[in-house]
Short mmCIF file of C-alpha atoms and ligand atoms in Angstrom, two decimals:
data_model
loop_
_atom_site.label_atom_id
_atom_site.label_comp_id
_atom_site.label_asym_id
_atom_site.label_seq_id
_atom_site.Cartn_x
_atom_site.Cartn_y
_atom_site.Cartn_z
CA MET A 23 -8.99 81.49 -12.33
CA LYS A 24 -8.84 80.82 -16.04
CA ALA A 25 -5.55 79.39 -17.37
CA VAL A 26 -4.30 77.76 -20.55
CA VAL A 27 -2.77 74.47 -19.42
CA LEU A 28 -0.31 72.32 -21.38
CA THR A 29 -1.55 68.89 -20.30
CA ASP A 30 0.83 66.92 -22.56
CA PRO A 31 3.13 67.86 -25.45
CA SER A 32 1.04 69.67 -28.12
CA LYS A 33 -2.13 69.54 -25.96
CA LEU A 34 -3.53 72.80 -24.59
CA GLU A 35 -6.73 73.16 -22.57
CA VAL A 36 -8.42 76.28 -21.25
CA ARG A 37 -9.20 75.28 -17.65
CA ASP A 38 -10.50 76.73 -14.41
CA VAL A 39 -7.67 76.20 -11.93
CA GLU A 40 -7.04 77.36 -8.39
CA LYS A 41 -5.72 80.92 -8.14
CA PRO A 42 -2.07 80.61 -6.98
CA SER A 43 -1.21 81.74 -3.45
CA THR A 44 1.96 83.51 -2.40
CA SER A 45 4.55 82.63 0.23
CA GLU A 46 6.90 85.04 1.98
CA GLY A 47 9.04 86.92 -0.55
CA GLU A 48 6.63 86.33 -3.41
CA ALA A 49 4.22 88.54 -5.33
CA LEU A 50 0.87 87.80 -6.98
CA ILE A 51 0.41 89.49 -10.35
CA ARG A 52 -2.84 89.90 -12.28
CA VAL A 53 -1.52 89.34 -15.79
CA THR A 54 -2.83 91.86 -18.34
CA HIS A 55 -0.59 91.11 -21.35
CA SER A 56 1.86 88.42 -22.41
CA GLY A 57 4.01 87.57 -25.41
CA ILE A 58 4.75 84.25 -27.07
CA CYS A 59 8.08 83.33 -28.63
CA GLY A 60 10.03 80.47 -30.19
CA THR A 61 10.83 79.01 -26.76
CA ASP A 62 7.08 78.59 -26.11
CA THR A 63 6.63 76.71 -29.39
CA LYS A 64 9.42 74.29 -28.35
CA ILE A 65 7.92 73.84 -24.86
CA PHE A 66 4.50 73.29 -26.49
CA SER A 67 5.81 70.59 -28.85
CA GLY A 68 7.91 68.85 -26.16
CA GLY A 69 11.19 69.82 -27.89
CA ILE A 70 12.15 71.43 -24.57
CA PRO A 71 11.29 68.89 -21.83
CA THR A 72 9.02 70.22 -19.05
CA PRO A 73 6.74 68.90 -16.33
CA HIS A 74 3.02 68.49 -17.19
CA PRO A 75 0.51 69.91 -16.55
CA LEU A 76 2.20 73.30 -17.04
CA ILE A 77 1.07 76.89 -17.50
CA MET A 78 3.54 78.27 -20.07
CA GLY A 79 4.43 81.95 -20.56
CA HIS A 80 7.58 83.85 -19.56
CA GLU A 81 6.99 87.29 -21.15
CA MET A 82 4.31 88.98 -19.07
CA SER A 83 3.24 92.21 -17.47
CA GLY A 84 0.30 93.11 -15.29
CA VAL A 85 -0.80 94.65 -12.01
CA LEU A 86 0.68 93.78 -8.63
CA GLU A 87 -2.14 92.33 -6.50
CA GLU A 88 -0.37 91.08 -3.36
CA GLY A 89 3.15 91.30 -1.99
CA SER A 90 5.84 93.79 -2.87
CA SER A 91 8.92 94.16 -5.01
CA ALA A 92 12.56 94.94 -4.38
CA ASP A 93 12.03 98.44 -5.86
CA GLY A 94 9.15 99.33 -3.53
CA THR A 95 6.25 98.70 -5.93
CA LYS A 96 2.84 98.70 -4.20
CA PRO A 97 -0.30 96.68 -4.93
CA GLY A 98 -2.21 98.34 -7.79
CA ASP A 99 0.98 99.36 -9.64
CA ARG A 100 1.75 98.05 -13.12
CA VAL A 101 4.70 95.67 -13.19
CA LEU A 102 6.96 93.64 -15.47
CA VAL A 103 8.08 90.14 -14.44
CA ASP A 104 11.64 88.84 -14.80
CA PRO A 105 10.84 85.14 -15.40
CA VAL A 106 14.27 83.79 -14.39
CA THR A 107 14.38 83.01 -10.67
CA PHE A 108 17.65 83.01 -8.75
CA CYS A 109 18.70 82.08 -5.20
CA GLY A 110 21.23 84.86 -4.58
CA GLU A 111 23.31 82.44 -2.48
CA CYS A 112 24.96 79.91 -4.80
CA ALA A 113 28.55 80.30 -6.01
CA ILE A 114 27.38 81.61 -9.40
CA CYS A 115 24.92 84.16 -7.95
CA LYS A 116 27.72 85.33 -5.63
CA LYS A 117 29.83 86.06 -8.71
CA GLY A 118 26.99 88.33 -9.90
CA GLN A 119 25.77 85.98 -12.65
CA THR A 120 22.23 85.63 -11.29
CA ASN A 121 20.92 84.85 -14.79
CA LEU A 122 22.86 81.55 -14.61
CA CYS A 123 21.94 80.59 -11.00
CA ILE A 124 22.36 76.84 -10.49
CA ASN A 125 19.09 76.81 -8.51
CA GLY A 126 17.31 79.10 -10.99
CA GLU A 127 14.11 78.21 -12.81
CA LEU A 128 12.24 79.74 -15.74
CA LEU A 129 8.59 80.62 -15.16
CA GLY A 130 6.54 79.00 -17.89
CA ARG A 131 9.04 76.16 -18.40
CA ASP A 132 10.15 74.72 -15.05
CA ILE A 133 7.29 76.17 -12.99
CA ASP A 134 3.93 77.76 -13.88
CA GLY A 135 4.15 80.98 -15.87
CA GLY A 136 1.98 83.74 -17.26
CA PHE A 137 -0.62 82.32 -19.68
CA ALA A 138 -3.31 82.66 -16.99
CA GLU A 139 -5.29 85.35 -15.19
CA TYR A 140 -2.76 85.40 -12.33
CA CYS A 141 0.81 84.29 -11.74
CA VAL A 142 3.22 84.23 -8.81
CA ALA A 143 6.86 85.35 -8.98
CA PRO A 144 9.55 86.16 -6.40
CA SER A 145 9.29 89.80 -5.25
CA GLN A 146 12.92 90.31 -6.34
CA ASN A 147 11.80 89.55 -9.94
CA ILE A 148 9.16 92.31 -10.12
CA TYR A 149 9.86 95.68 -11.76
CA HIS A 150 7.71 98.79 -11.65
CA LEU A 151 6.48 100.09 -15.03
CA PRO A 152 6.38 103.89 -15.46
CA ASP A 153 3.05 105.36 -16.66
CA ASP A 154 4.34 106.22 -20.12
CA ILE A 155 5.09 102.59 -21.04
CA ASP A 156 2.32 101.09 -23.15
CA ASP A 157 0.52 98.05 -21.64
CA VAL A 158 0.60 96.09 -24.88
CA GLN A 159 4.33 96.69 -25.46
CA ALA A 160 5.43 95.91 -21.89
CA PRO A 161 5.94 92.12 -22.31
CA LEU A 162 8.43 92.83 -25.13
CA ILE A 163 10.74 94.50 -22.61
CA GLN A 164 11.57 91.00 -21.29
CA VAL A 165 12.82 90.12 -24.79
CA LEU A 166 14.75 93.40 -24.94
CA THR A 167 16.55 92.51 -21.69
CA THR A 168 18.02 89.37 -23.30
CA VAL A 169 19.34 91.51 -26.17
CA LEU A 170 20.73 94.05 -23.69
CA HIS A 171 22.48 91.28 -21.75
CA ALA A 172 24.10 90.03 -24.98
CA PHE A 173 25.32 93.57 -25.78
CA ASN A 174 26.71 93.90 -22.24
CA GLN A 175 28.53 90.58 -22.63
CA ALA A 176 29.93 91.66 -26.00
CA GLY A 177 30.84 95.18 -24.89
CA VAL A 178 29.81 97.29 -27.89
CA VAL A 179 32.40 100.03 -28.31
CA ASP A 180 31.55 103.54 -29.52
CA GLY A 181 32.25 103.66 -33.24
CA ASP A 182 31.97 99.90 -33.84
CA ILE A 183 30.62 98.66 -37.16
CA VAL A 184 27.98 96.06 -36.32
CA ALA A 185 26.42 93.54 -38.73
CA ILE A 186 23.13 91.88 -37.76
CA LEU A 187 22.16 88.68 -39.57
CA GLY A 188 18.44 87.91 -39.26
CA LEU A 189 15.68 90.45 -38.68
CA GLY A 190 13.07 88.83 -36.48
CA VAL A 191 11.87 90.55 -33.29
CA THR A 192 15.30 90.28 -31.63
CA GLY A 193 17.23 91.33 -34.76
CA LEU A 194 15.05 94.44 -35.05
CA MET A 195 15.73 95.23 -31.37
CA GLN A 196 19.47 94.75 -31.94
CA VAL A 197 19.43 97.37 -34.73
CA GLN A 198 17.95 99.94 -32.36
CA LEU A 199 20.20 99.02 -29.43
CA ALA A 200 23.38 99.02 -31.52
CA LYS A 201 22.53 102.58 -32.61
CA ALA A 202 21.56 103.64 -29.07
CA LEU A 203 24.84 102.26 -27.69
CA GLY A 204 27.00 104.15 -30.16
CA ALA A 205 27.67 101.84 -33.12
CA SER A 206 28.92 103.99 -36.00
CA LYS A 207 27.36 101.84 -38.71
CA VAL A 208 24.76 99.08 -38.55
CA ILE A 209 24.52 96.69 -41.50
CA CYS A 210 21.43 94.46 -41.56
CA VAL A 211 21.21 91.20 -43.48
CA SER A 212 17.94 89.38 -44.20
CA ARG A 213 16.31 87.64 -47.17
CA ASN A 214 13.05 89.41 -46.21
CA ALA A 215 12.51 92.78 -47.96
CA HIS A 216 9.70 93.83 -45.58
CA LYS A 217 11.92 93.36 -42.53
CA ARG A 218 14.87 95.07 -44.25
CA GLY A 219 12.57 98.07 -44.72
CA LEU A 220 11.70 98.04 -41.00
CA ALA A 221 15.40 97.80 -40.07
CA GLU A 222 16.10 100.93 -42.10
CA LYS A 223 13.24 102.76 -40.34
CA PHE A 224 14.89 101.72 -37.05
CA GLY A 225 18.18 103.31 -38.11
CA ALA A 226 20.10 100.64 -40.05
CA ASP A 227 22.63 102.34 -42.34
CA VAL A 228 22.14 99.69 -44.99
CA SER A 229 20.19 96.45 -45.35
CA VAL A 230 20.97 93.69 -47.83
CA THR A 231 20.32 90.01 -48.57
CA HIS A 232 22.57 87.15 -47.43
CA GLY A 233 25.54 85.92 -49.46
CA GLU A 234 27.56 87.88 -52.00
CA GLU A 235 25.61 91.11 -51.54
CA ALA A 236 26.21 91.08 -47.76
CA LYS A 237 29.91 90.34 -48.22
CA LYS A 238 30.36 93.16 -50.74
CA VAL A 239 28.57 95.76 -48.60
CA VAL A 240 30.39 94.78 -45.38
CA MET A 241 33.78 94.92 -47.11
CA ASP A 242 32.96 98.23 -48.84
CA MET A 243 31.86 99.83 -45.56
CA THR A 244 34.86 98.59 -43.54
CA ASP A 245 37.73 99.36 -45.94
CA GLY A 246 37.94 95.66 -46.70
CA ILE A 247 38.57 94.36 -43.15
CA GLY A 248 35.11 93.15 -42.04
CA ALA A 249 32.70 94.11 -39.24
CA ASP A 250 33.86 94.65 -35.63
CA MET A 251 30.91 92.65 -34.32
CA VAL A 252 28.55 90.26 -36.11
CA ILE A 253 25.35 89.06 -34.44
CA GLU A 254 23.72 85.86 -35.69
CA SER A 255 20.01 86.09 -34.89
CA VAL A 256 18.61 83.29 -37.03
CA GLY A 257 19.79 80.13 -35.28
CA HIS A 258 21.19 78.35 -38.39
CA LEU A 259 24.76 77.07 -38.63
CA SER A 260 25.01 78.25 -42.26
CA ILE A 261 24.29 81.81 -41.09
CA LEU A 262 26.79 81.42 -38.23
CA ALA A 263 29.35 80.47 -40.89
CA GLU A 264 28.42 83.66 -42.78
CA ALA A 265 28.88 85.65 -39.53
CA ILE A 266 32.39 84.21 -39.13
CA ASP A 267 33.15 85.21 -42.72
CA LEU A 268 31.88 88.80 -42.27
CA ALA A 269 33.74 89.49 -38.99
CA ARG A 270 37.07 91.27 -39.09
CA THR A 271 40.31 89.76 -37.78
CA GLY A 272 40.21 90.32 -34.02
CA GLY A 273 36.44 90.87 -34.16
CA LYS A 274 33.50 89.48 -32.19
CA ILE A 275 30.75 87.01 -33.03
CA VAL A 276 27.55 86.88 -30.97
CA PRO A 277 25.66 83.62 -31.66
CA PHE A 278 22.31 84.97 -30.42
CA GLY A 279 20.26 82.35 -32.26
CA ILE A 280 19.95 79.05 -30.42
CA TYR A 281 21.40 76.07 -32.31
CA ALA A 282 19.69 72.71 -32.06
CA ALA A 283 22.40 70.93 -34.12
CA ASP A 284 25.09 69.03 -32.20
CA GLU A 285 27.36 68.74 -35.23
CA GLY A 286 27.77 70.67 -38.44
CA LYS A 287 30.02 72.49 -40.86
CA LEU A 288 31.74 75.71 -39.74
CA PRO A 289 35.02 77.35 -40.80
CA PHE A 290 36.67 76.38 -37.47
CA TYR A 291 40.18 77.43 -38.55
CA GLU A 292 38.94 81.04 -38.70
CA PHE A 293 38.30 81.00 -34.93
CA TYR A 294 42.05 80.77 -34.49
CA PHE A 295 43.27 82.61 -37.55
CA LYS A 296 40.98 85.63 -37.08
CA GLU A 297 41.31 85.41 -33.27
CA LEU A 298 37.53 85.71 -33.03
CA ALA A 299 35.84 86.26 -29.68
CA ILE A 300 32.67 84.12 -29.56
CA ILE A 301 30.35 85.70 -27.03
CA ASN A 302 27.28 83.86 -25.73
CA ALA A 303 24.45 85.23 -23.61
CA ARG A 304 21.63 83.51 -21.72
CA ALA A 305 18.59 85.33 -20.27
CA ALA A 306 19.28 88.63 -18.45
CA LYS A 307 20.11 90.20 -15.09
CA GLY A 308 18.06 92.56 -12.93
CA GLU A 309 20.06 95.55 -14.14
CA ASP A 310 18.93 94.76 -17.72
CA PHE A 311 15.27 95.13 -16.65
CA ILE A 312 15.91 98.57 -15.16
CA LYS A 313 17.85 99.69 -18.24
CA GLY A 314 15.39 98.07 -20.69
CA ILE A 315 12.43 99.87 -19.10
CA GLU A 316 14.34 103.17 -19.32
CA LEU A 317 15.35 102.65 -22.98
CA VAL A 318 11.69 102.14 -23.92
CA ARG A 319 10.41 104.97 -21.70
CA SER A 320 12.89 107.42 -23.23
CA GLY A 321 12.00 106.36 -26.78
CA ALA A 322 15.53 105.12 -27.60
CA VAL A 323 13.94 101.76 -28.44
CA ASP A 324 10.54 101.63 -30.17
CA LEU A 325 8.67 98.38 -29.58
CA GLY A 326 5.34 99.34 -31.19
CA PRO A 327 6.15 98.33 -34.81
CA LEU A 328 7.33 94.90 -33.58
CA ILE A 329 3.78 93.89 -32.60
CA THR A 330 1.79 92.56 -35.55
CA HIS A 331 -0.91 90.47 -33.82
CA GLN A 332 -3.01 90.74 -30.67
CA VAL A 333 -5.32 87.90 -29.58
CA PRO A 334 -7.12 86.82 -26.37
CA PHE A 335 -4.88 84.59 -24.20
CA THR A 336 -7.45 81.81 -24.30
CA ASP A 337 -6.67 81.55 -28.05
CA LEU A 338 -3.08 80.46 -27.26
CA ALA A 339 -3.32 77.25 -29.33
CA GLU A 340 -4.32 79.28 -32.40
CA ALA A 341 -1.58 81.85 -31.69
CA ILE A 342 1.07 79.10 -31.52
CA ARG A 343 -0.15 77.70 -34.86
CA LEU A 344 0.18 81.22 -36.29
CA LEU A 345 3.71 81.59 -34.89
CA ILE A 346 4.91 78.29 -36.39
CA GLU A 347 3.52 79.10 -39.87
CA PRO A 348 6.09 80.75 -42.16
CA SER A 349 5.27 84.43 -42.74
CA ASP A 350 7.21 87.36 -44.17
CA GLU A 351 5.41 90.01 -42.15
CA ARG A 352 4.50 88.47 -38.80
CA LEU A 353 6.56 89.64 -35.84
CA LYS A 354 5.35 89.59 -32.22
CA ILE A 355 2.04 88.09 -31.12
CA ILE A 356 0.74 89.67 -27.90
CA LEU A 357 -1.96 87.98 -25.82
CA ASP A 358 -4.62 90.04 -24.02
CA HIS A 359 -5.68 88.70 -20.62
ZN1 ZN B 419 10.58 84.49 -24.96
ZN1 ZN B 420 21.99 81.11 -7.26
#
């Protein structure tokens, strides 16, 4: 089969490799579409250490060729892959936190993933896709599950005022989910006017730039106390500091961005003084896949406008270059297989 292989950091080759075979409890998927994200760019560059050679790719959908799934999917059915494997037997899995399994691996990072014609995944990681879910949008449901898991961790309460800092693909999903889960007001903050416009189309009550404007709007809309929940979706400590400033006393912060810094400046005293709950989330659980598929099927979350580019999967190197380049309008790049 054809695959794009990362032979060394920053070196991709389109190669003919052996089609993977399945063992008991595994499924073979003919990949039809995949998505690339920031994690892939870090795996590509070597910023996230991985074995080589490696087939990257952890956001993929396709057709089940061999094997089965936990939900009774049959060969020929369209499926979505949960790329986080779990053993189901370790102490952490037994506590229900399968997304954090100590024996877990990520397809496309620790083992071969989806940037190929076929991939193998455990049957328990395969989810049936209903007919009314668009092929091209399906890989984005994996991203949506990570947002859903963060919202489950944070426990959005009906009537909450939620501020979202950063309007990339995940920020624009958070706007829609916050509304779907009952937030009374959603305030979006981004320096990018195009993405602020999209956030308003997705139901944001107001969208503003960072800094003084954000502070004024949040205080005006909350009778001067601050937002119940602030999500940082950029991954910069300066924006995390802004999130801490915009949260109300007794409020919640969700640091959804991933921070590479191991030291930096934050208003640490506010953690105590405001009694802030800092809620982290990593990957997603099986239940998030079932709910994510349903949210998209029912139209509560619209993934279509989040896709701005579609290229053949063999052009992965070019797609990664595109993803790294700064752009005000680019959102998700989907690969056709
Ligand atoms: Zn991803
Ligand atoms: Zn486990």
